[in-house]
XYZ file of C-alpha atoms in Angstrom:
565
model
C 37.721 -19.549 86.760
C 36.444 -19.800 90.286
C 39.854 -20.963 91.535
C 41.559 -17.962 89.989
C 39.100 -15.686 91.766
C 39.834 -17.343 95.077
C 43.583 -16.951 94.536
C 43.307 -13.230 93.801
C 41.039 -12.667 96.783
C 43.476 -14.348 99.110
C 46.409 -12.349 97.873
C 44.469 -9.090 98.302
C 43.603 -9.892 101.894
C 47.180 -10.790 102.781
C 48.475 -7.541 101.340
C 46.016 -5.581 103.324
C 47.020 -7.286 106.528
C 50.711 -6.580 106.027
C 50.063 -2.888 105.479
C 48.023 -2.728 108.639
C 50.729 -4.328 110.789
C 53.300 -1.853 109.538
C 51.070 1.120 110.346
C 50.870 0.081 114.028
C 54.570 -0.139 114.658
C 55.767 1.479 118.002
C 58.280 4.347 117.964
C 60.683 5.420 120.824
C 62.183 8.885 121.201
C 65.629 9.789 122.487
C 64.589 9.926 126.167
C 63.261 6.540 126.131
C 59.669 7.550 125.960
C 57.642 5.384 123.766
C 55.262 7.292 121.405
C 52.792 5.580 119.195
C 50.623 7.084 116.420
C 47.383 5.337 115.833
C 45.365 5.947 112.669
C 41.861 4.680 112.661
C 40.389 3.876 109.314
C 36.661 3.192 108.861
C 34.229 2.986 105.958
C 33.230 6.318 104.330
C 29.669 7.272 105.004
C 28.750 10.565 103.201
C 26.120 12.848 104.761
C 24.086 14.964 102.356
C 21.817 18.021 103.069
C 18.155 17.615 102.503
C 18.149 20.038 99.541
C 20.808 17.904 97.789
C 18.480 14.950 97.993
C 16.014 16.584 95.562
C 15.919 14.940 92.205
C 16.725 17.052 89.208
C 13.932 15.437 87.255
C 10.813 14.970 89.405
C 8.903 11.811 89.183
C 5.675 12.779 87.485
C 4.047 9.545 88.377
C 4.245 10.327 92.055
C 0.984 12.410 92.308
C -1.055 12.538 95.444
C -4.688 13.748 95.054
C -6.012 16.192 97.685
C -9.672 15.979 98.374
C -11.168 18.786 100.489
C -14.162 18.124 102.631
C -17.137 20.502 102.067
C -20.329 21.050 104.074
C -23.371 22.027 101.964
C -26.538 23.871 103.134
C -29.322 23.931 100.478
C -31.940 26.731 100.703
C -35.369 26.156 99.170
C -36.032 29.337 97.124
C -38.255 30.161 94.152
C -36.475 31.169 90.973
C -37.696 34.624 89.860
C -37.471 35.414 86.180
C -37.578 39.229 85.922
C -36.697 40.405 82.450
C -38.213 43.889 82.841
C -36.025 46.957 82.609
C -35.421 48.252 86.078
C -36.456 51.824 86.763
C -33.756 54.293 87.564
C -34.011 55.555 91.088
C -33.723 59.305 91.439
C -30.842 60.386 93.501
C -31.908 62.029 96.695
C -31.009 65.698 96.792
C -30.142 67.709 99.777
C -33.069 69.571 101.291
C -33.322 73.080 99.944
C -33.406 75.950 102.282
C -36.974 77.087 102.779
C -37.585 80.311 100.870
C -38.585 83.360 102.838
C -41.912 84.566 101.493
C -42.762 88.235 101.305
C -46.372 88.635 102.356
C -46.716 92.395 102.723
C -45.802 95.545 100.860
C -46.487 99.254 100.832
C -46.091 101.546 97.837
C -46.194 105.281 97.383
C -45.730 107.595 94.395
C -46.347 111.119 93.181
C -45.929 112.967 89.904
C -47.237 115.503 87.425
C -50.873 116.655 87.389
C -50.905 116.277 91.196
C -50.776 112.505 90.829
C -50.821 110.711 94.159
C -50.624 106.927 94.518
C -50.695 104.808 97.663
C -51.028 101.050 98.080
C -50.702 98.573 100.920
C -51.150 94.805 100.938
C -51.089 92.484 103.950
C -51.296 88.703 104.316
C -50.895 86.267 107.211
C -48.322 83.891 105.653
C -47.728 80.795 103.550
C -50.189 78.527 105.338
C -52.410 77.408 102.455
C -55.021 76.017 104.813
C -55.731 79.390 106.395
C -55.341 82.735 104.646
C -56.250 86.181 105.891
C -55.319 89.408 104.204
C -56.340 92.779 102.921
C -55.314 95.700 100.745
C -55.857 99.424 100.356
C -55.406 101.522 97.194
C -55.624 105.234 96.501
C -55.123 107.083 93.218
C -55.892 110.694 92.362
C -55.096 113.199 89.601
C -55.960 116.740 88.537
C -56.208 117.578 84.860
C -55.798 120.915 83.087
C -59.527 121.543 82.613
C -61.705 123.157 85.248
C -62.406 120.577 87.983
C -60.898 117.774 85.915
C -60.233 115.954 89.167
C -60.641 112.288 89.917
C -59.867 110.041 92.851
C -60.551 106.451 93.794
C -60.116 104.412 96.960
C -60.412 100.675 97.437
C -60.341 98.699 100.673
C -60.725 94.938 100.903
C -60.410 92.309 103.642
C -60.568 88.637 102.712
C -60.102 85.227 104.285
C -60.084 81.562 103.297
C -59.953 78.309 105.226
C -59.436 74.874 103.653
C -61.169 72.267 105.789
C -61.103 68.493 105.443
C -64.023 68.348 102.995
C -64.886 71.975 102.196
C -63.277 75.326 101.551
C -64.828 78.411 103.132
C -63.978 81.934 101.984
C -65.286 85.440 102.511
C -64.603 89.006 101.433
C -65.575 92.574 102.374
C -65.006 95.295 99.762
C -65.324 99.057 99.890
C -64.913 101.418 96.920
C -65.294 105.131 96.491
C -64.882 107.024 93.215
C -64.952 110.791 93.191
C -65.123 112.991 90.118
C -66.746 116.130 88.714
C -69.090 116.669 85.775
C -66.281 118.636 84.140
C -67.386 117.967 80.532
C -66.877 121.004 78.335
C -68.217 121.891 74.889
C -65.586 123.888 73.017
C -68.338 125.614 71.038
C -70.051 126.701 74.281
C -67.288 127.126 76.877
C -69.496 129.159 79.252
C -72.087 126.414 79.682
C -70.269 124.610 82.494
C -68.243 127.077 84.557
C -69.011 125.439 87.921
C -69.031 121.637 87.501
C -70.968 119.596 90.019
C -69.233 116.999 92.124
C -70.056 113.308 91.996
C -69.115 110.588 94.488
C -69.977 106.907 94.009
C -69.854 104.617 97.050
C -69.929 100.837 97.004
C -69.923 98.308 99.894
C -69.951 94.567 99.186
C -70.033 91.379 101.273
C -69.388 87.933 99.837
C -69.197 84.392 101.228
C -68.577 81.033 99.556
C -68.629 77.342 100.483
C -67.109 74.822 98.039
C -66.699 71.051 98.194
C -63.040 70.085 97.825
C -62.000 68.205 94.714
C -61.588 64.435 94.866
C -60.332 61.823 92.387
C -63.347 59.618 93.009
C -64.987 58.788 89.664
C -68.445 58.917 91.271
C -67.859 62.009 93.387
C -70.650 64.330 94.479
C -69.734 68.027 94.548
C -71.535 71.195 95.499
C -70.976 74.917 96.034
C -72.893 77.783 97.581
C -72.157 81.500 97.216
C -73.894 84.574 98.612
C -73.204 88.156 97.559
C -74.758 91.454 98.462
C -73.937 95.129 98.028
C -75.136 98.656 98.707
C -74.439 101.398 96.175
C -75.147 105.120 96.206
C -74.123 108.403 94.605
C -73.796 111.914 96.015
C -77.422 112.667 95.291
C -80.550 110.541 95.769
C -79.691 107.413 93.781
C -79.404 104.219 95.815
C -79.228 100.574 94.902
C -79.266 97.339 96.890
C -78.572 93.888 95.554
C -78.476 90.340 96.900
C -77.832 87.103 95.068
C -77.597 83.485 96.119
C -75.925 80.979 93.787
C -75.479 77.264 94.141
C -74.856 74.110 92.184
C -74.755 70.364 92.709
C -72.934 67.914 90.478
C -72.713 64.115 90.399
C -69.955 62.352 88.484
C -70.738 58.960 86.988
C -67.635 57.742 85.186
C -67.304 60.055 82.153
C -70.644 61.810 82.738
C -71.628 64.687 84.994
C -75.209 65.374 85.982
C -75.795 68.725 87.601
C -78.026 71.641 88.415
C -76.988 75.272 88.792
C -79.436 77.705 90.341
C -79.372 81.362 91.341
C -81.730 84.011 92.568
C -81.130 87.767 92.389
C -82.957 90.519 94.240
C -82.286 94.125 93.245
C -83.897 97.421 94.133
C -83.024 100.788 92.560
C -84.308 104.072 93.938
C -83.937 107.686 92.929
C -85.941 110.863 93.401
C -88.487 109.905 90.723
C -87.886 106.176 90.209
C -88.138 102.974 92.189
C -87.618 99.664 90.422
C -87.576 96.151 91.845
C -85.604 93.934 89.486
C -85.457 90.242 90.421
C -84.397 87.059 88.616
C -84.559 83.324 89.183
C -82.359 80.973 87.108
C -82.326 77.192 86.849
C -79.744 75.452 84.697
C -79.945 71.630 84.610
C -77.241 70.016 82.461
C -75.487 66.830 81.476
C -71.788 66.809 80.648
C -69.714 64.226 78.816
C -65.993 64.450 79.437
C -63.649 61.972 77.782
C -60.124 62.214 76.469
C -60.066 64.887 73.791
C -63.707 65.986 74.149
C -65.923 67.849 76.591
C -69.592 68.479 75.753
C -72.197 70.104 78.019
C -75.875 70.225 77.105
C -78.631 71.826 79.134
C -81.226 74.561 79.358
C -81.309 77.946 81.051
C -84.664 78.697 82.649
C -85.022 82.382 83.627
C -87.941 83.901 85.516
C -88.189 87.688 85.901
C -90.345 89.035 88.705
C -90.829 92.386 90.386
C -91.309 95.441 88.178
C -90.954 93.165 85.120
C -92.409 89.708 84.743
C -91.532 87.109 82.107
C -90.569 83.467 81.729
C -87.939 82.358 79.218
C -86.088 79.168 78.337
C -82.781 79.272 76.470
C -80.398 76.601 75.235
C -77.102 76.155 77.073
C -74.714 74.044 75.015
C -70.897 74.135 75.011
C -68.388 71.855 73.296
C -64.612 71.601 73.340
C -62.638 69.169 71.166
C -58.888 68.602 71.185
C -57.628 67.930 67.664
C -53.885 68.139 68.398
C -53.073 67.885 72.134
C -51.650 71.153 73.470
C -51.556 72.665 69.977
C -55.106 72.891 68.626
C -58.532 72.879 70.254
C -61.877 73.683 68.669
C -64.675 75.073 70.845
C -68.196 76.358 70.410
C -71.133 77.658 72.434
C -74.851 78.311 71.976
C -76.627 80.082 74.810
C -79.174 82.691 75.867
C -79.779 84.651 79.066
C -81.330 87.667 80.719
C -78.659 90.206 81.633
C -79.506 92.193 84.721
C -78.735 95.908 84.353
C -77.921 98.092 87.351
C -76.740 101.573 88.250
C -73.545 100.017 89.603
C -72.848 98.469 86.199
C -73.667 101.667 84.305
C -71.434 103.893 86.457
C -68.543 101.423 86.231
C -68.647 102.060 82.490
C -69.583 105.747 82.540
C -69.374 107.608 85.889
C -71.052 110.780 84.560
C -74.579 109.366 84.783
C -77.665 111.561 85.117
C -80.359 111.257 87.793
C -83.511 109.137 87.574
C -82.197 106.466 85.232
C -84.607 103.765 84.099
C -83.252 100.294 84.929
C -84.542 97.232 83.117
C -82.997 94.002 81.896
C -81.514 93.150 78.518
C -82.496 89.849 76.950
C -79.715 88.050 75.113
C -81.947 85.936 72.924
C -79.412 83.793 71.172
C -75.642 83.843 71.128
C -73.377 81.676 69.050
C -69.604 81.552 69.253
C -66.942 79.230 67.871
C -63.212 79.328 67.585
C -59.842 77.724 68.063
C -57.209 77.942 70.756
C -53.965 76.276 71.725
C -50.230 76.707 71.679
C -47.678 76.828 68.906
C -44.816 75.615 71.019
C -43.163 76.720 74.262
C -43.984 80.331 75.045
C -46.611 80.803 72.328
C -50.368 80.739 72.870
C -53.311 81.896 70.806
C -57.099 82.115 70.725
C -59.460 83.221 67.969
C -63.241 83.396 68.277
C -66.117 84.386 66.022
C -69.378 85.358 67.738
C -72.908 86.368 66.776
C -75.176 87.818 69.452
C -78.732 89.163 69.509
C -80.124 91.516 72.160
C -83.517 92.911 73.050
C -83.487 96.294 74.830
C -79.811 97.058 74.420
C -78.836 99.920 76.830
C -77.056 102.933 75.271
C -75.686 106.225 76.646
C -76.858 109.550 75.231
C -76.123 113.114 76.361
C -78.953 114.773 78.234
C -80.588 117.683 76.413
C -80.688 120.100 79.392
C -77.408 119.033 81.013
C -75.195 118.169 78.067
C -72.411 116.895 80.342
C -74.639 114.227 81.947
C -75.709 110.987 80.322
C -79.084 109.273 80.184
C -79.623 105.585 79.442
C -81.988 104.634 76.619
C -82.869 101.139 75.416
C -82.768 100.272 71.724
C -86.236 98.794 71.390
C -86.163 95.611 69.286
C -83.435 93.235 68.185
C -79.818 94.461 68.122
C -77.344 92.220 66.295
C -73.649 92.019 66.975
C -71.164 90.130 64.833
C -67.601 90.137 66.010
C -64.176 88.610 65.942
C -61.917 88.311 68.948
C -58.287 87.309 68.900
C -55.688 86.888 71.625
C -52.017 86.048 71.400
C -49.242 85.550 73.926
C -45.567 85.252 73.008
C -42.832 84.608 75.535
C -39.537 84.677 73.684
C -37.560 83.936 76.841
C -37.763 84.428 80.583
C -36.847 88.045 79.939
C -39.263 88.964 77.136
C -43.049 88.555 76.965
C -45.691 90.130 74.730
C -49.481 89.812 74.803
C -52.110 91.296 72.531
C -55.890 91.335 72.117
C -58.047 92.410 69.173
C -61.820 92.965 68.984
C -63.643 93.789 65.751
C -67.371 94.399 66.239
C -70.121 95.110 63.722
C -73.207 96.535 65.453
C -76.635 96.450 63.778
C -79.001 98.524 65.958
C -82.701 97.795 66.153
C -84.228 101.311 66.025
C -81.327 103.686 66.583
C -79.172 105.012 63.771
C -76.011 103.763 65.512
C -75.159 101.848 68.642
C -73.951 104.933 70.493
C -70.445 104.855 71.967
C -69.900 101.265 70.823
C -66.498 101.017 69.057
C -66.020 98.789 66.043
C -62.311 98.204 66.676
C -60.370 97.907 69.886
C -56.777 96.749 70.310
C -54.782 96.346 73.510
C -51.245 95.114 73.956
C -48.692 94.712 76.738
C -44.955 94.245 76.581
C -42.643 93.186 79.448
C -38.842 93.052 79.239
C -36.605 91.987 82.114
C -33.152 93.441 81.539
C -31.604 91.715 84.557
C -32.570 90.609 88.047
C -32.898 94.194 89.173
C -34.185 96.185 86.196
C -37.323 95.555 84.112
C -39.414 97.554 81.657
C -43.055 97.415 80.598
C -45.159 99.094 77.961
C -48.815 99.097 76.982
C -50.974 100.502 74.234
C -54.747 100.830 73.741
C -56.220 101.679 70.329
C -59.871 102.439 69.643
C -61.526 103.692 66.488
C -64.216 106.357 66.127
C -67.578 106.081 67.878
C -70.856 107.869 67.262
C -72.755 110.026 69.758
C -76.268 111.441 69.604
C -77.194 115.037 70.486
C -80.717 116.368 70.785
C -81.614 119.573 68.975
C -84.766 119.935 71.037
C -86.230 118.299 74.114
C -86.900 114.588 73.413
C -89.362 112.222 75.012
C -88.700 111.602 78.695
C -86.083 108.808 78.884
C -88.363 106.960 81.297
C -90.880 106.642 78.433
C -88.448 106.469 75.512
C -89.129 103.776 72.877
C -88.671 104.916 69.270
C -86.139 107.622 68.305
C -87.119 110.833 66.565
C -84.363 111.390 63.999
C -85.689 114.837 63.090
C -84.478 116.286 66.397
C -81.202 114.357 66.547
C -77.697 115.262 65.529
C -74.944 112.675 65.077
C -71.464 113.585 66.319
C -68.285 111.589 65.743
C -66.015 111.052 68.713
C -62.579 110.466 67.275
C -60.599 107.366 67.998
C -57.361 107.403 69.927
C -54.052 105.728 70.652
C -52.966 105.687 74.283
C -49.368 104.614 74.856
C -47.733 104.144 78.242
C -44.387 102.875 79.514
C -42.946 101.986 82.893
C -39.792 100.776 84.613
C -38.994 98.999 87.884
C -35.638 98.784 89.650
C -35.101 96.433 92.571
C -32.641 97.929 95.037
C -32.630 94.870 97.318
C -35.074 92.269 98.635
C -37.060 94.939 100.445
C -36.865 98.181 98.499
C -37.565 98.977 94.850
C -38.315 102.092 92.845
C -40.641 102.482 89.868
C -41.760 105.060 87.330
C -44.670 105.202 84.888
C -45.652 107.545 82.061
C -49.131 107.652 80.474
C -50.484 109.148 77.263
C -47.052 109.610 75.741
C -48.576 111.121 72.594
C -50.286 113.785 74.743
C -53.560 113.549 72.818
C -56.679 115.106 74.309
C -58.984 112.315 73.187
C -62.400 111.526 74.670
C -64.006 108.229 75.541
C -67.352 109.987 75.946
C -68.442 113.190 74.291
C -67.139 116.366 75.997
C -64.971 114.459 78.474
C -61.306 114.736 77.593
C -58.844 112.499 79.367
C -55.708 113.806 81.043
C -52.771 114.545 78.773
C -49.235 113.326 79.232
C -48.444 112.549 82.853
C -45.620 110.838 84.658
C -45.173 109.662 88.238
C -42.804 107.508 90.249
C -42.223 106.240 93.732
C -40.893 103.668 96.157
C -42.176 100.299 97.372
C -41.183 98.379 100.491
C -41.783 94.640 100.942
C -41.713 92.830 104.271
């Protein structure tokens, strides 16, 4: 076999050599030039592009692992486990533009029955730490009866300064009320053809120092207040009064220990009378105040000195319990006191007072009251109270025998009892509609007198406010009072300065009819500075009387303009 292979190989090589020799044969052209074609043959070496070298099926075993180099920095920190719900942070709002406060205004009006109204109010600004202001008011009317004229003026200047620990405030007041004794008896119209004039003047000064409130559970607080006034009428009656009040209080957790004290000095003079009427009060107390309950227990020590001298001690207990927060509270009070009477107080109630009035104090021996108060939801509030009160020397007005249109003051000698019910309600249906009402039902049991003269058994008052829009609003009010009894003398009685027990044989009882007084008003705001208003009183035009022989003005209407700046 090997020999055969060698034979074939030799033959192949010889054949190749012969072919090569023939390919290199020389050629000569016609001119004798020798031309020779040389063909070079070499082994085939293919050249492939790099992309062609890629294998169709990659070798999966050819895997190179890449290991990156990392640098670590370990921080030593405590792991905090906070599973509490995070509080939502309120989004900060853009600062609102500071509102421009209106500190001053003037108002003027006129109307029927020669009605004239003027008001002015002034204030320094919005600085709560320092306030200074004042106001002036004037109102006058002329009724249809002879000299049924009335006028009143008020002037006040006040100031307040809030210091670091205390608040200091003061006030000066001036009042003047002018009227006539225009009372007329229809049965005797010629008895008062030339009514006398009356003018009541009042000047008051007041100052107060108060410790500012603090959240300290063991805080010590105090206050001091001084007040004094001078009063006089057109004739010889004069009255001076000065009082100094103060209290100290120490908080110890839920308890308060305190002492309230006051002293009053009063002197009343007239042509035939001169009375010094002074009081000293001391009221030590202890108060417990915890959630849902507030109870105060103490005594009221009262010492009278001057024209009258006596020493009395009364209970002073109050309690307030919350049964349903914001909806229902129960309260009660037991107290007693000596009520200081004065000509200023009498003429505030009845300006047609006679001369030479006896002034002495009324002792409120024991008073009890209890009730409920609270709210019935947004915009609804209520209060109801039952009270029982007992008085010694209850002052009452009676017509003078000689001058029937002037009133004396007598004192019902003994114990007068009063049982009453008081109710208040407030309903605000919306920002545009609000109604309030108050009811008093009183049952008087006089000591010696047949009736408690001029004391009504029923009195109702109500107010209604409706805002139609930002510019226009309406208001209405009504006052209702039932009949009262008045006493007339058929012959000259005992001098009121010596009056003790009534003599019914020379007395006549007259009924002063009740009344309903309805009034309405409207306000229209022109712009931020100007507004107009109108008011109408006694819409029913009833000639009722609060006191015997003194009719009030009938229907009257007035309106005007106010300017704020």
